[in-house]
Coordinates of C-alpha atoms in Angstrom, one line a residue:
X1 CA 59.8 -36.9 26.3
X2 CA 62.0 -39.5 28.2
X3 CA 65.5 -38.0 28.5
X4 CA 68.9 -39.7 29.4
X5 CA 68.4 -38.5 33.1
X6 CA 65.2 -40.6 33.3
X7 CA 66.7 -43.9 31.7
X8 CA 69.7 -43.3 34.1
X9 CA 67.4 -43.1 37.2
X10 CA 65.7 -46.1 35.7
X11 CA 68.5 -48.7 35.6
X12 CA 70.2 -46.8 38.6
X13 CA 73.2 -45.9 36.7
X14 CA 75.5 -45.0 39.6
X15 CA 74.9 -48.5 41.0
X16 CA 76.7 -50.2 38.0
X17 CA 79.9 -48.7 39.6
X18 CA 79.7 -51.9 42.0
X19 CA 79.6 -54.2 38.5
X20 CA 83.0 -54.3 37.2
X21 CA 84.7 -55.3 40.5
X22 CA 82.6 -58.7 40.4
X23 CA 84.2 -59.5 37.1
X24 CA 88.0 -58.3 38.2
X25 CA 88.0 -60.3 41.3
X26 CA 86.8 -63.2 39.8
X27 CA 89.6 -62.9 36.8
X28 CA 92.1 -62.2 39.6
X29 CA 91.4 -65.3 41.5
X30 CA 91.3 -67.5 38.4
X31 CA 94.7 -66.2 37.4
X32 CA 92.6 -64.8 33.9
X33 CA 93.2 -61.1 34.2
X34 CA 93.7 -60.4 30.7
X35 CA 92.6 -57.7 27.8
X36 CA 89.2 -59.1 27.5
X37 CA 88.3 -58.4 31.4
X38 CA 87.2 -54.9 30.8
X39 CA 85.0 -56.1 28.0
X40 CA 83.5 -58.9 30.1
X41 CA 82.9 -56.1 32.8
X42 CA 81.3 -54.0 30.3
X43 CA 79.0 -57.1 29.5
X44 CA 78.0 -57.4 33.4
X45 CA 77.4 -53.4 33.4
X46 CA 74.8 -54.0 30.5
X47 CA 73.3 -57.1 32.4
X48 CA 72.9 -55.4 35.7
X49 CA 71.2 -52.2 34.2
X50 CA 68.9 -54.9 32.2
X51 CA 67.9 -56.2 35.4
X52 CA 67.5 -52.8 36.9
X53 CA 64.9 -51.9 33.9
X54 CA 63.1 -55.0 34.3
X55 CA 62.9 -54.6 38.1
X56 CA 60.9 -51.5 37.7
X57 CA 58.8 -53.0 34.9
X58 CA 57.9 -55.7 36.9
X59 CA 57.2 -53.4 40.2
X60 CA 55.2 -50.6 38.1
X61 CA 52.0 -51.5 39.9
X62 CA 53.5 -51.4 43.3
X63 CA 55.9 -48.3 42.8
X64 CA 52.7 -46.3 41.6
X65 CA 51.4 -46.9 45.2
X66 CA 54.8 -46.7 47.1
X67 CA 57.3 -44.8 44.9
X68 CA 55.3 -43.1 42.6
X69 CA 58.2 -40.4 41.7
X70 CA 60.2 -43.7 39.9
X71 CA 60.3 -43.3 36.0
X72 CA 57.6 -45.5 35.2
X73 CA 54.9 -44.5 37.8
X74 CA 55.6 -40.8 37.2
X75 CA 54.9 -41.2 33.3
X76 CA 58.9 -40.3 32.2
X77 CA 59.5 -43.9 31.0
X78 CA 56.5 -46.0 29.5
X79 CA 56.4 -49.8 30.5
X80 CA 57.0 -50.7 27.0
X81 CA 59.9 -48.8 26.9
X82 CA 61.2 -50.0 29.9
X83 CA 60.9 -53.6 29.1
X84 CA 62.5 -52.9 25.6
X85 CA 65.4 -51.4 27.2
X86 CA 65.7 -54.4 29.6
X87 CA 65.7 -56.8 26.6
X88 CA 67.8 -54.9 24.6
X89 CA 70.6 -54.7 27.6
X90 CA 70.2 -58.4 28.1
X91 CA 70.8 -59.3 24.5
X92 CA 73.9 -56.6 24.2
X93 CA 75.2 -58.2 27.7
X94 CA 75.1 -61.8 26.4
X95 CA 76.2 -60.9 23.1
X96 CA 79.2 -58.9 24.2
X97 CA 80.3 -61.8 26.7
X98 CA 80.2 -64.4 24.1
X99 CA 81.9 -62.5 21.3
X100 CA 85.0 -61.7 23.8
X101 CA 85.2 -64.7 26.1
X102 CA 84.0 -67.6 23.7
X103 CA 81.6 -70.5 24.7
X104 CA 83.0 -70.6 28.2
X105 CA 81.7 -67.0 29.0
X106 CA 78.6 -67.3 27.3
X107 CA 78.0 -70.7 29.5
X108 CA 77.8 -68.3 32.3
X109 CA 76.4 -65.3 30.8
X110 CA 73.2 -67.0 29.4
X111 CA 72.2 -68.3 33.0
X112 CA 73.2 -65.0 34.8
X113 CA 70.7 -63.2 32.5
X114 CA 68.0 -65.9 32.9
X115 CA 68.8 -65.7 37.1
X116 CA 68.5 -61.9 37.0
X117 CA 65.1 -62.2 35.0
X118 CA 63.9 -65.0 37.3
X119 CA 64.5 -62.7 40.6
X120 CA 62.6 -59.8 39.1
X121 CA 59.8 -61.7 37.6
X122 CA 59.2 -64.7 40.0
X123 CA 61.5 -64.6 42.9
X124 CA 61.7 -61.3 44.5
X125 CA 58.8 -61.2 46.7
X126 CA 59.4 -64.6 47.8
X127 CA 61.7 -66.4 50.6
X128 CA 63.9 -67.3 48.0
X129 CA 64.5 -63.6 46.7
X130 CA 67.8 -62.9 48.6
X131 CA 69.3 -66.3 47.7
X132 CA 68.5 -65.8 44.0
X133 CA 69.9 -62.2 43.7
X134 CA 73.2 -63.6 45.6
X135 CA 73.3 -66.3 42.9
X136 CA 73.3 -63.3 40.2
X137 CA 76.4 -61.7 41.7
X138 CA 78.1 -65.1 42.4
X139 CA 77.6 -66.1 38.6
X140 CA 79.0 -62.4 38.0
X141 CA 82.1 -63.4 39.8
X142 CA 82.4 -66.5 38.0
X143 CA 82.0 -64.8 34.3
X144 CA 85.3 -63.2 35.1
X145 CA 86.9 -66.3 36.0
X146 CA 85.6 -67.8 32.7
X147 CA 88.9 -67.6 31.0
X148 CA 91.2 -69.5 33.9
X149 CA 90.7 -72.0 36.4
X150 CA 87.1 -71.1 37.8
X151 CA 87.4 -73.6 40.6
X152 CA 90.0 -71.1 42.3
X153 CA 87.3 -68.1 42.3
X154 CA 84.5 -70.2 43.8
X155 CA 85.5 -68.6 47.3
X156 CA 85.3 -65.2 45.7
X157 CA 82.2 -65.8 44.1
X158 CA 81.0 -67.1 47.7
X159 CA 82.1 -64.0 49.5
X160 CA 80.2 -61.6 46.9
X161 CA 77.1 -63.6 46.8
X162 CA 77.1 -63.5 51.0
X163 CA 77.4 -59.9 50.8
X164 CA 74.6 -59.6 48.3
X165 CA 72.4 -61.8 50.2
X166 CA 72.9 -59.3 53.2
X167 CA 71.9 -56.2 51.1
X168 CA 68.9 -58.0 49.4
X169 CA 67.6 -59.0 52.7
X170 CA 67.4 -55.5 53.9
X171 CA 66.3 -53.9 50.8
X172 CA 63.0 -56.1 51.3
X173 CA 62.2 -53.7 53.9
X174 CA 63.3 -50.2 52.4
X175 CA 59.6 -48.9 52.5
X176 CA 58.2 -50.8 55.7
X177 CA 61.1 -50.4 58.0
X178 CA 62.5 -53.6 59.9
X179 CA 62.8 -55.1 63.3
X180 CA 66.2 -55.2 64.8
X181 CA 66.9 -58.9 64.6
X182 CA 67.2 -58.2 60.8
X183 CA 70.1 -55.8 60.7
X184 CA 71.8 -57.7 63.5
X185 CA 71.6 -60.8 61.3
X186 CA 73.0 -58.9 58.3
X187 CA 75.9 -57.0 60.2
X188 CA 76.9 -60.8 61.6
X189 CA 76.8 -61.6 58.1
X190 CA 78.9 -58.7 56.8
X191 CA 81.6 -59.4 59.7
X192 CA 81.9 -62.9 58.3
X193 CA 82.1 -61.8 55.0
X194 CA 85.0 -59.1 55.7
X195 CA 87.2 -62.0 57.5
X196 CA 86.6 -64.0 54.6
X197 CA 88.0 -61.3 52.3
X198 CA 91.1 -60.7 54.4
X199 CA 92.3 -64.0 54.7
X200 CA 94.7 -65.3 51.7
X201 CA 96.1 -68.5 50.7
X202 CA 97.9 -70.1 52.5
X203 CA 95.6 -69.5 55.6
X204 CA 97.1 -66.2 56.7
X205 CA 95.6 -62.6 56.9
X206 CA 97.0 -60.5 54.2
X207 CA 97.8 -56.5 54.5
X208 CA 96.2 -54.8 51.9
X209 CA 93.0 -57.2 51.5
X210 CA 92.7 -56.8 55.3
X211 CA 92.9 -52.9 54.9
X212 CA 90.3 -52.9 52.2
X213 CA 88.0 -55.4 53.8
X214 CA 88.3 -53.3 57.0
X215 CA 87.3 -50.5 55.0
X216 CA 84.4 -52.0 53.3
X217 CA 83.1 -53.7 56.9
X218 CA 83.5 -50.1 58.6
X219 CA 81.3 -48.2 56.1
X220 CA 78.6 -51.0 55.5
X221 CA 78.8 -52.0 59.4
X222 CA 78.1 -48.4 60.3
X223 CA 75.2 -48.1 58.3
X224 CA 73.7 -51.6 59.5
X225 CA 74.3 -50.5 62.9
X226 CA 72.3 -47.6 62.7
X227 CA 69.5 -49.6 61.5
X228 CA 70.0 -51.6 64.7
X229 CA 69.1 -48.4 66.7
X230 CA 66.5 -47.0 64.5
X231 CA 65.1 -49.7 62.1
X232 CA 63.0 -47.0 60.2
X233 CA 62.6 -47.3 56.5
X234 CA 64.9 -44.1 55.7
X235 CA 67.6 -45.9 57.8
X236 CA 67.4 -49.2 55.8
X237 CA 67.4 -47.2 52.7
X238 CA 70.7 -45.9 53.5
X239 CA 72.0 -49.3 54.8
X240 CA 71.0 -50.6 51.4
X241 CA 72.7 -47.8 49.6
X242 CA 75.8 -48.2 51.7
X243 CA 76.0 -51.9 50.8
X244 CA 75.6 -51.3 47.1
X245 CA 78.2 -48.2 47.0
X246 CA 80.5 -50.1 49.5
X247 CA 80.9 -53.3 47.4
X248 CA 83.9 -52.0 45.4
X249 CA 86.1 -52.0 48.4
X250 CA 85.2 -55.8 49.2
X251 CA 86.0 -56.3 45.5
X252 CA 89.1 -54.5 45.9
X253 CA 90.0 -57.0 48.8
X254 CA 89.1 -59.9 46.9
X255 CA 91.2 -58.7 43.8
X256 CA 94.0 -57.9 45.9
X257 CA 93.9 -61.4 47.6
X258 CA 94.3 -62.9 43.8
X259 CA 97.5 -61.3 43.7
X260 CA 96.5 -57.9 41.7
X261 CA 97.2 -55.5 44.7
X262 CA 97.2 -52.2 42.5
X263 CA 94.4 -53.3 40.7
X264 CA 92.6 -54.1 43.9
X265 CA 93.0 -50.6 45.3
X266 CA 91.7 -49.2 41.9
X267 CA 88.8 -51.1 42.4
X268 CA 88.1 -50.0 45.6
X269 CA 88.5 -46.5 44.8
X270 CA 85.0 -46.7 43.0
X271 CA 83.4 -46.9 46.3
X272 CA 83.9 -43.0 47.4
X273 CA 82.8 -42.2 43.4
X274 CA 79.9 -44.4 43.9
X275 CA 78.7 -42.6 46.8
X276 CA 79.0 -39.2 45.5
X277 CA 76.9 -40.2 42.4
X278 CA 74.4 -41.9 44.5
X279 CA 73.5 -38.3 45.9
X280 CA 72.4 -37.3 42.3
X281 CA 70.9 -40.5 41.4
X282 CA 69.6 -43.0 43.7
X283 CA 71.3 -46.6 43.9
X284 CA 68.4 -48.4 45.2

């Protein structure tokens, strides 16, 4: 019988702590923080979990060989239940976004959902995979900005998307390991992402965003540096996990850069919590 623990593992529940910060950072950048922001963040979490369930459904054959302990190949969750859960969460996420954010939010939630499914079913194992996943996160940031001036949130969306590209590129080598050039490239990308998050408008380094961006870069960068030294599969998985659980620190920096300093600190606080939960349920 499928348990809640099995479903939590299927959707990689702790990794959802990396999601609300997308919406919050976008809302802060666009001047759109409001009582509806938490509901939009909830819609984003539902869509993220949908993508995780769809991912395992699409990978059920491969996981039977490479990760037989995962919920579907181990028999703890049936393929029908996984794809049904993915579809239900998608409908719930889009519906919630439309209900609280109206047409502008729906106009972003629908392509976000389509991009998530497109990644899982078509793009993941292609050269376009990292770019498509990056687009998912960028759209997620813009979902939060849908109630304000979305053009002002484009830099934040691009920053989160760039971070996501690095994590996705690494994740493609979680089983086989990588050569040292891949983590060197992603590490350089992380340095640029952190530098971007630390710069406010007018173009100057802002203290709180810089501190939070530095925290993000130190944690994620150290994990990638370890892969440069030892590009084994285990090190790669650890770096991917650090990229996922460390994202709230980057989102906190972007939120603070948008003028919501205390809220940015609160968003960043999800990073250590995510790391603790990841010891119980893998985020990768």
